Amino acid sequence: MMGIGKPVIFTASEALARIPENACLRLGIGPEEEQMLAGYITWLAENREMGLEIGRRAAAHVKECHPPDKVAREYWDVLSKA
């Protein structure tokens, strides 16, 4: 979804730490997670322009860090070793 410019909401994790903070919305882990998710969804609905901007930054990140030729090469490398 990030690659096509959609704002995404993730549960915060070490694996997602590489994604720029301004390119997604992060949920804290714990009992408030469900309430935070509802709050982010409401916020995105009420702040469409901000959601679009987060999506633009997400798409730019994916384009810069995960270009199709690089991803295809990595898939090929994995499949070649199988």
Short mmCIF file of C-alpha atoms in Angstrom, two decimals:
data_model
loop_
_atom_site.label_atom_id
_atom_site.label_comp_id
_atom_site.label_asym_id
_atom_site.label_seq_id
_atom_site.Cartn_x
_atom_site.Cartn_y
_atom_site.Cartn_z
CA MET A 1 0.00 0.00 0.00
CA MET A 2 2.85 2.37 0.77
CA GLY A 3 4.23 2.00 -2.74
CA ILE A 4 0.99 3.30 -4.26
CA GLY A 5 0.80 6.25 -1.90
CA LYS A 6 -1.76 5.05 0.62
CA PRO A 7 -1.29 6.02 4.25
CA VAL A 8 -0.69 2.94 6.37
CA ILE A 9 -1.00 2.24 10.08
CA PHE A 10 1.47 -0.20 11.63
CA THR A 11 1.90 -1.66 15.06
CA ALA A 12 5.27 -0.31 16.15
CA SER A 13 8.05 -2.89 15.98
CA GLU A 14 11.78 -3.12 15.58
CA ALA A 15 11.36 -4.47 12.05
CA LEU A 16 9.45 -1.35 10.99
CA ALA A 17 11.90 1.08 12.58
CA ARG A 18 13.54 1.66 9.17
CA ILE A 19 10.38 3.26 7.80
CA PRO A 20 10.52 7.04 8.24
CA GLU A 21 8.21 8.22 10.99
CA ASN A 22 6.58 10.76 8.67
CA ALA A 23 5.74 8.06 6.09
CA CYS A 24 3.31 6.04 8.21
CA LEU A 25 1.30 6.05 11.40
CA ARG A 26 2.50 3.84 14.26
CA LEU A 27 0.42 2.20 16.95
CA GLY A 28 1.81 1.56 20.39
CA ILE A 29 1.69 -2.01 21.60
CA GLY A 30 -0.63 -2.65 24.49
CA PRO A 31 -4.17 -2.34 25.75
CA GLU A 32 -4.68 1.06 24.09
CA GLU A 33 -3.80 -0.24 20.61
CA GLU A 34 -7.42 -0.73 19.51
CA GLN A 35 -8.39 2.76 20.67
CA MET A 36 -5.33 4.26 18.96
CA LEU A 37 -6.27 2.52 15.70
CA ALA A 38 -9.79 3.93 15.84
CA GLY A 39 -8.34 7.36 16.57
CA TYR A 40 -5.94 7.20 13.60
CA ILE A 41 -8.71 6.07 11.25
CA THR A 42 -10.92 8.94 12.42
CA TRP A 43 -8.01 11.38 12.11
CA LEU A 44 -7.29 10.23 8.54
CA ALA A 45 -10.96 10.64 7.61
CA GLU A 46 -11.00 14.16 9.04
CA ASN A 47 -7.58 15.20 7.71
CA ARG A 48 -7.59 13.94 4.14
CA GLU A 49 -4.78 16.23 2.96
CA MET A 50 -2.49 15.03 5.75
CA GLY A 51 -3.28 11.43 4.85
CA LEU A 52 -2.41 12.13 1.23
CA GLU A 53 0.87 13.72 2.31
CA ILE A 54 1.77 10.71 4.47
CA GLY A 55 0.98 8.52 1.45
CA ARG A 56 3.22 10.63 -0.81
CA ARG A 57 6.11 10.31 1.63
CA ALA A 58 5.49 6.57 1.91
CA ALA A 59 5.57 6.14 -1.88
CA ALA A 60 8.79 8.17 -2.11
CA HIS A 61 10.38 5.96 0.56
CA VAL A 62 9.39 2.76 -1.26
CA LYS A 63 10.60 4.12 -4.60
CA GLU A 64 13.96 5.12 -3.13
CA CYS A 65 14.61 2.08 -0.94
CA HIS A 66 12.82 -0.72 -2.80
CA PRO A 67 13.04 -0.13 -6.57
CA PRO A 68 11.46 -2.93 -8.65
CA ASP A 69 14.75 -4.04 -10.23
CA LYS A 70 16.38 -4.43 -6.80
CA VAL A 71 13.40 -6.34 -5.39
CA ALA A 72 13.28 -8.61 -8.46
CA ARG A 73 17.02 -9.33 -8.14
CA GLU A 74 16.60 -10.19 -4.44
CA TYR A 75 13.71 -12.56 -5.25
CA TRP A 76 15.79 -14.17 -7.98
CA ASP A 77 18.70 -14.65 -5.59
CA VAL A 78 16.47 -16.34 -3.01
CA LEU A 79 14.76 -18.56 -5.58
CA SER A 80 18.08 -19.52 -7.18
CA LYS A 81 19.32 -20.87 -3.85
CA ALA A 82 16.22 -23.03 -3.28
#
